[in-house]
CSV table of C-alpha atoms in Angstrom, one decimal:
chain,number,residue,atom,x,y,z
D,236,MET,CA,96.3,178.2,107.2
D,237,ARG,CA,92.7,176.8,107.3
D,238,ILE,CA,89.5,178.3,106.2
D,239,GLY,CA,86.7,178.5,108.5
D,240,ILE,CA,83.6,180.6,109.5
D,241,ASP,CA,82.7,182.8,112.5
D,242,SER,CA,79.3,181.7,114.0
D,243,PHE,CA,78.0,185.3,113.8
D,244,THR,CA,77.7,184.7,110.0
D,245,LEU,CA,75.2,182.0,110.7
D,246,ARG,CA,73.2,183.8,113.3
D,247,GLU,CA,70.0,183.9,111.4
D,248,LEU,CA,69.9,180.1,111.1
D,249,ASN,CA,69.6,179.8,114.9
D,250,LEU,CA,72.1,176.7,115.0
D,251,ASP,CA,73.5,175.1,118.0
D,252,PRO,CA,77.3,174.5,118.2
D,253,TYR,CA,77.0,171.1,116.7
D,254,GLN,CA,74.9,172.3,113.8
D,255,CYS,CA,77.3,175.1,113.2
D,256,LEU,CA,80.1,172.5,112.9
D,257,ASP,CA,78.1,170.4,110.6
D,258,TYR,CA,77.1,173.3,108.4
D,259,ALA,CA,80.7,174.3,108.0
D,260,ASN,CA,82.0,170.8,107.4
D,261,LYS,CA,79.4,170.1,104.7
D,262,ARG,CA,80.7,173.2,102.8
D,263,GLY,CA,84.3,172.2,103.0
D,264,LEU,CA,85.2,174.7,105.7
D,265,GLU,CA,87.6,173.6,108.4
D,266,GLY,CA,86.6,175.3,111.6
D,267,VAL,CA,84.3,177.7,113.5
D,268,GLN,CA,85.0,180.6,115.5
D,269,PHE,CA,82.4,181.0,118.2
D,270,GLY,CA,81.4,183.9,120.5
D,271,GLY,CA,81.5,183.6,124.3
D,272,ILE,CA,81.2,180.5,126.5
D,273,GLY,CA,77.4,180.8,126.7
D,274,GLU,CA,77.3,180.0,122.9
D,275,LEU,CA,78.9,176.6,123.6
D,276,SER,CA,77.1,175.9,126.9
D,277,SER,CA,74.4,178.0,128.5
D,278,LYS,CA,75.4,176.5,131.8
D,279,ARG,CA,79.1,177.1,131.3
D,280,ASP,CA,79.6,173.4,131.9
D,281,VAL,CA,82.9,172.1,131.3
D,282,GLY,CA,81.6,168.6,130.2
D,283,GLU,CA,79.3,170.0,127.6
D,284,ILE,CA,82.3,172.1,126.2
D,285,LEU,CA,84.6,169.2,126.0
D,286,HIS,CA,81.9,167.3,124.2
D,287,VAL,CA,81.7,170.1,121.7
D,288,ARG,CA,85.5,170.0,121.3
D,289,ASP,CA,85.6,166.3,120.9
D,290,TYR,CA,82.9,166.5,118.1
D,291,ALA,CA,85.0,169.1,116.3
D,292,ASN,CA,88.0,167.0,116.6
D,293,SER,CA,86.1,164.0,115.1
D,294,LEU,CA,85.5,166.2,112.1
D,295,GLY,CA,89.0,167.4,111.9
D,296,MET,CA,87.9,171.0,112.6
D,297,TYR,CA,89.3,173.8,114.6
D,298,ILE,CA,87.4,175.8,117.3
D,299,ASN,CA,88.3,179.4,118.4
D,300,VAL,CA,86.4,181.1,121.1
D,301,SER,CA,85.9,184.4,122.7
D,302,VAL,CA,85.8,186.0,126.2
D,303,ASP,CA,83.9,189.1,127.2
D,304,ALA,CA,85.1,192.7,126.5
D,305,CYS,CA,88.3,193.8,128.3
D,306,ASN,CA,87.6,197.5,128.6
D,307,PRO,CA,86.5,198.4,132.2
D,308,LEU,CA,84.7,201.4,130.9
D,309,LEU,CA,82.2,199.2,129.2
D,310,PHE,CA,81.5,196.8,132.0
D,311,HIS,CA,77.9,196.4,133.5
D,312,GLN,CA,79.3,195.0,136.7
D,313,SER,CA,82.3,195.8,138.9
D,314,GLU,CA,85.8,195.3,137.6
D,315,ASP,CA,86.5,192.6,140.1
D,316,GLU,CA,83.4,190.7,139.1
D,317,ALA,CA,84.2,191.0,135.3
D,318,ARG,CA,87.8,189.8,136.0
D,319,ALA,CA,86.7,186.7,137.9
D,320,ALA,CA,84.2,185.9,135.1
D,321,ILE,CA,86.8,186.1,132.5
D,322,ILE,CA,89.4,184.1,134.3
D,323,ARG,CA,86.8,181.4,134.8
D,324,ASP,CA,86.3,181.3,131.1
D,325,ILE,CA,90.0,181.3,130.3
D,326,GLN,CA,90.5,178.3,132.6
D,327,ILE,CA,87.6,176.4,131.2
D,328,PHE,CA,88.7,177.0,127.6
D,329,ALA,CA,92.2,175.9,128.6
D,330,LYS,CA,90.8,172.6,129.7
D,331,ALA,CA,89.5,172.2,126.1
D,332,GLY,CA,92.8,173.2,124.6
D,333,TRP,CA,91.7,176.6,123.4
D,334,HIS,CA,94.2,179.1,124.3
D,335,GLU,CA,94.1,181.9,121.6
D,336,LEU,CA,91.0,183.9,122.8
D,337,ARG,CA,89.1,186.6,121.0
D,338,SER,CA,88.0,189.7,122.9
D,339,VAL,CA,87.2,193.5,122.1
D,340,ILE,CA,87.8,196.8,123.9
D,341,SER,CA,84.9,198.7,121.9
D,342,HIS,CA,81.4,197.4,121.0
D,343,ASN,CA,80.5,200.2,118.4
D,344,ASP,CA,81.3,203.8,118.3
D,345,GLU,CA,82.7,204.5,121.8
D,346,ARG,CA,85.9,205.6,120.2
D,347,TYR,CA,83.9,208.8,118.8
D,348,LYS,CA,80.9,209.2,121.2
D,349,HIS,CA,81.9,207.9,124.7
D,350,PRO,CA,82.0,210.7,127.3
D,351,VAL,CA,85.5,209.4,128.5
D,352,PRO,CA,88.5,210.3,126.3
D,353,TRP,CA,89.5,207.4,124.0
D,354,ASN,CA,93.0,207.3,125.2
D,355,THR,CA,91.6,206.6,128.7
D,356,HIS,CA,89.9,203.6,127.2
D,357,LEU,CA,93.1,202.3,125.8
D,358,SER,CA,95.1,202.7,128.9
D,359,ARG,CA,92.5,201.2,131.2
D,360,SER,CA,92.1,198.2,128.8
D,361,ALA,CA,95.7,197.7,128.8
D,362,ASP,CA,95.8,197.7,132.6
D,363,PHE,CA,92.9,195.2,132.7
D,364,VAL,CA,94.6,192.8,130.4
D,365,ARG,CA,97.8,193.0,132.5
D,366,SER,CA,95.6,192.1,135.5
D,367,LEU,CA,94.8,188.8,133.8
D,368,ARG,CA,98.5,187.8,133.4
D,369,PRO,CA,98.6,185.3,136.2
D,370,ALA,CA,95.7,183.4,134.8
D,371,LEU,CA,96.8,183.7,131.1
D,372,GLU,CA,100.4,182.5,132.1
D,373,GLU,CA,99.2,179.6,134.2
D,374,CYS,CA,96.8,178.6,131.3
D,375,GLY,CA,99.2,179.3,128.6
D,376,SER,CA,96.6,181.6,126.9
D,377,ARG,CA,96.4,184.8,125.3
D,378,ILE,CA,93.7,187.4,124.7
D,379,ASN,CA,93.5,188.6,121.0
D,380,LEU,CA,91.8,192.0,120.5
D,381,GLU,CA,89.7,192.5,117.5
D,382,ASN,CA,89.7,195.9,115.8
D,383,HIS,CA,85.9,196.3,116.2
D,384,GLY,CA,84.8,199.9,116.3
D,385,ASP,CA,88.5,200.8,117.0
D,386,SER,CA,91.5,201.0,114.8
D,387,THR,CA,94.5,198.7,114.4
D,388,PHE,CA,96.6,201.6,115.8
D,389,ASP,CA,94.5,201.5,119.0
D,390,ILE,CA,94.7,197.7,119.3
D,391,LEU,CA,98.5,197.8,118.7
D,392,GLN,CA,98.9,200.3,121.5
D,393,VAL,CA,97.0,198.0,124.0
D,394,VAL,CA,98.9,194.9,122.9
D,395,GLU,CA,102.4,196.5,123.3
D,396,ALA,CA,101.4,198.0,126.7
D,397,ALA,CA,100.0,194.8,128.0
D,398,GLY,CA,102.6,192.4,126.6
D,399,ALA,CA,102.5,190.4,123.4
D,400,ASP,CA,103.0,187.2,125.2
D,401,ILE,CA,99.5,187.5,126.8
D,402,CYS,CA,97.9,190.0,124.3
D,403,GLY,CA,97.6,189.7,120.5
D,404,VAL,CA,95.3,190.7,117.7
D,405,CYS,CA,92.2,189.2,116.1
D,406,LEU,CA,92.5,191.1,112.7
D,407,ASP,CA,89.1,192.0,111.1
D,408,THR,CA,90.1,192.8,107.6
D,409,GLY,CA,86.8,194.7,106.7
D,410,ASN,CA,86.6,196.7,110.0
D,411,THR,CA,89.9,198.5,109.0
D,412,LEU,CA,87.8,200.4,106.4
D,413,VAL,CA,85.5,201.9,109.1
D,414,ASN,CA,88.4,203.9,110.3
D,415,ALA,CA,89.8,204.9,106.9
D,416,GLU,CA,92.7,202.4,107.2
D,417,ASP,CA,94.2,200.7,104.2
D,418,PRO,CA,93.6,197.0,104.8
D,419,VAL,CA,97.0,196.0,103.5
D,420,LEU,CA,98.9,198.5,105.6
D,421,ALA,CA,96.7,197.8,108.7
D,422,ALA,CA,97.6,194.0,108.3
D,423,ARG,CA,101.3,194.8,108.0
D,424,ARG,CA,101.0,196.9,111.3
D,425,VAL,CA,99.6,194.1,113.3
D,426,ALA,CA,100.9,190.9,111.5
D,427,PRO,CA,103.5,190.0,114.1
D,428,TYR,CA,100.8,190.0,116.8
D,429,THR,CA,97.9,188.4,114.8
D,430,HIS,CA,96.7,185.0,116.0
D,431,LEU,CA,93.1,185.1,115.0
D,432,THR,CA,91.0,186.6,112.2
D,433,HIS,CA,87.7,187.8,110.9
D,434,ILE,CA,87.9,187.6,107.1
D,435,LYS,CA,85.6,190.2,106.0
D,436,ASP,CA,85.3,192.3,102.7
D,437,GLY,CA,83.5,195.4,101.9
D,438,ILE,CA,83.3,198.3,99.4
D,439,VAL,CA,83.6,202.0,100.5
D,440,PHE,CA,81.9,204.9,98.7
D,441,PHE,CA,81.0,208.6,99.3
D,442,SER,CA,77.8,209.3,101.1
D,443,ALA,CA,76.0,212.2,102.6
D,444,ASN,CA,78.2,212.6,105.7
D,445,GLY,CA,81.5,211.3,104.5
D,446,VAL,CA,82.1,207.5,103.4
D,447,SER,CA,80.1,204.4,103.9
D,448,ARG,CA,81.1,200.8,104.0
D,449,GLN,CA,78.9,198.1,102.7
D,450,GLY,CA,79.8,194.5,103.5
D,451,LYS,CA,80.7,192.0,100.9
D,452,ALA,CA,81.8,188.2,100.7
D,453,PRO,CA,85.5,187.7,100.5
D,454,GLY,CA,86.6,188.5,96.9
D,455,GLN,CA,83.6,190.7,96.1
D,456,GLY,CA,84.8,193.9,97.6
D,457,ILE,CA,87.9,196.1,97.7
D,458,VAL,CA,90.0,194.1,100.3
D,459,ASP,CA,93.3,192.7,98.8
D,460,PHE,CA,93.3,189.4,100.4
D,461,ALA,CA,96.1,188.0,98.4
D,462,SER,CA,98.6,190.7,99.7
D,463,ILE,CA,97.1,190.5,103.2
D,464,ILE,CA,97.4,186.7,103.5
D,465,ALA,CA,101.0,186.8,102.2
D,466,VAL,CA,101.9,189.3,105.0
D,467,LEU,CA,100.1,187.3,107.6
D,468,GLY,CA,101.5,184.0,106.6
D,469,GLU,CA,105.1,185.3,106.9
D,470,TYR,CA,104.4,185.5,110.6
D,471,ASN,CA,101.8,182.7,111.2
D,472,PRO,CA,101.5,180.1,108.5
D,473,ASP,CA,99.0,178.1,110.7
D,474,LEU,CA,96.7,181.2,111.3
D,475,PRO,CA,93.0,180.3,111.1
D,476,LEU,CA,91.1,182.4,108.5
D,477,SER,CA,87.5,182.7,109.9
D,478,ILE,CA,85.0,184.3,107.5
D,479,GLU,CA,82.7,186.8,109.2
D,480,ASP,CA,80.1,187.9,106.6
D,481,HIS,CA,77.1,190.1,107.0
D,482,LYS,CA,75.4,193.1,105.3
D,483,TRP,CA,74.7,196.4,106.8
D,484,ILE,CA,75.9,199.9,105.7
D,485,PHE,CA,78.2,201.8,108.2
D,486,GLU,CA,78.6,205.5,107.6
D,487,PHE,CA,81.6,207.4,109.1
D,488,PRO,CA,82.2,211.3,108.8
D,489,VAL,CA,85.9,211.2,107.6
D,490,PHE,CA,85.9,214.9,106.7
D,491,GLU,CA,84.9,216.2,110.0
D,492,GLN,CA,87.4,217.5,112.7
D,493,ASP,CA,85.7,215.3,115.4
D,494,TRP,CA,86.4,212.3,113.3
D,495,PHE,CA,90.0,213.2,112.9
D,496,THR,CA,90.8,213.9,116.5
D,497,PRO,CA,90.9,210.3,117.6
D,498,ASN,CA,92.7,209.3,114.3
D,499,GLN,CA,96.0,211.3,114.7
D,500,LYS,CA,98.1,208.3,113.9
D,501,LEU,CA,96.6,207.9,110.6
D,502,THR,CA,99.2,209.3,108.1
D,503,THR,CA,98.1,211.4,105.2
D,504,TYR,CA,99.8,208.6,102.9
D,505,GLU,CA,97.5,206.0,104.3
D,506,PHE,CA,94.4,208.2,104.1
D,507,GLY,CA,95.4,208.8,100.5
D,508,GLN,CA,95.6,205.1,99.9
D,509,TYR,CA,92.1,204.8,101.4
D,510,MET,CA,90.7,207.5,99.1
D,511,LYS,CA,92.1,205.5,96.1
D,512,LEU,CA,90.1,202.6,97.1
D,513,VAL,CA,87.0,204.8,97.5
D,514,ARG,CA,87.6,206.2,94.0
D,515,THR,CA,88.1,202.7,92.5
D,516,VAL,CA,84.7,201.6,94.0
D,517,GLU,CA,82.9,204.7,92.8
D,518,GLN,CA,84.3,203.9,89.3
D,519,LYS,CA,83.0,200.3,89.6
D,520,LEU,CA,79.5,201.4,90.7
D,521,VAL,CA,79.2,203.8,87.8
D,522,SER,CA,80.4,201.1,85.3
D,523,GLY,CA,78.1,198.5,86.7
D,524,GLU,CA,80.9,196.1,87.6
D,525,LEU,CA,79.4,196.5,91.1
D,526,PRO,CA,75.7,196.2,91.7
D,527,PRO,CA,73.9,199.3,93.0
D,528,VAL,CA,74.5,199.7,96.8
D,529,ASP,CA,70.8,200.1,97.7
D,530,SER,CA,69.3,197.5,95.5
D,531,TYR,CA,72.0,194.9,96.7
D,532,GLU,CA,71.5,195.8,100.4
D,533,ALA,CA,67.7,195.3,99.9
D,534,ILE,CA,68.0,191.6,99.2
D,535,PRO,CA,67.7,189.6,102.5
D,536,TYR,CA,71.1,188.2,103.6
D,537,LEU,CA,69.6,184.7,104.0
D,538,GLU,CA,68.9,184.7,100.1
D,539,GLN,CA,72.5,185.2,99.3
D,540,MET,CA,74.3,183.7,102.4
D,541,GLU,CA,75.0,180.4,100.7
D,542,GLU,CA,76.5,181.9,97.7
D,543,ARG,CA,78.4,184.5,99.6
D,544,ILE,CA,80.0,181.8,102.0
D,545,THR,CA,80.9,179.5,98.9
D,546,SER,CA,82.4,182.1,96.8
D,547,GLY,CA,84.4,183.6,99.7
D,548,ALA,CA,85.8,180.3,100.7
D,549,GLU,CA,86.7,179.5,97.0
D,550,HIS,CA,88.4,183.0,96.8
D,551,LEU,CA,90.5,182.3,99.9
D,552,ARG,CA,91.3,178.8,98.9
D,553,GLY,CA,92.6,179.9,95.6
D,554,ILE,CA,95.0,182.3,97.3
D,555,LEU,CA,96.3,179.8,99.8
D,556,GLU,CA,97.0,177.4,97.0
D,557,ARG,CA,99.0,180.0,95.1
D,558,LEU,CA,100.9,181.0,98.1
D,559,ASN,CA,101.3,177.4,99.3
D,560,LEU,CA,99.8,178.2,102.6
D,561,HIS,CA,96.9,175.7,102.8
D,562,SER,CA,97.3,173.5,105.8
D,563,GLY,CA,93.8,172.0,106.0
D,564,LYS,CA,92.1,168.9,104.8
């Protein structure tokens, strides 16, 4: 496994792809996961993209990339137009040797607030990914869906419906917390299908309308990365671990019926494990082991970014060394 960073973490620095790679390389990181093709070349120019790839190769660094959302209910154009655009990106990325492609089927809270039932989103998304099969097979590529505003249960349903040979998982370890999933149990659920990651930490605590999550650097929150990486390593010892770090507090009404309706696959056992995490965080906040939520959040991210990235990478590196899974520089 190699430790890298997602370019979203560096968004406030306004870096171009080469500067992102340089930033990561100078800090001992081993790759960058970028967003869509426009982040690498505004003109979607194959030559420009291959030049970025060659630069990364010269540094011995990996690059992962993304395609647009694969949920037709979120498209701002016709389904045929969206399909054609994604196929073009798949083909261009394949020329650069990038075959594991990140995508999403939800942007934010469509799971709870979209007028179309969520199960319809899942079935339409699976159908859409299946429609990409000819292009994916021809290019030897795969769409890896991130648990974004949705749960790993949702992603797993789409992966199994679309076919694991063309559809996998980009596991966001911190996003599991937003749907009251236990991060370790979630990782076990999707480990056989996980080919990309967003390595994110956080804390969860009681708030006015349920539970809130605050983002933390890896090792500074409640996510058990030692257990998660051990599970993921059983299936993919070469899995890239791309840190995606940011602040922001997200609240979710876990005690309301409207919240439970889309979460019927969440067992009482797992919800109980999640509540144990909340209790642990509450105790650490009271004892002072964790800084107060509001005062910590008030510090601008840029003032802490360097320390968060460095400490997060060191935390992950220590785990990989103990598990004998580090395959980088």
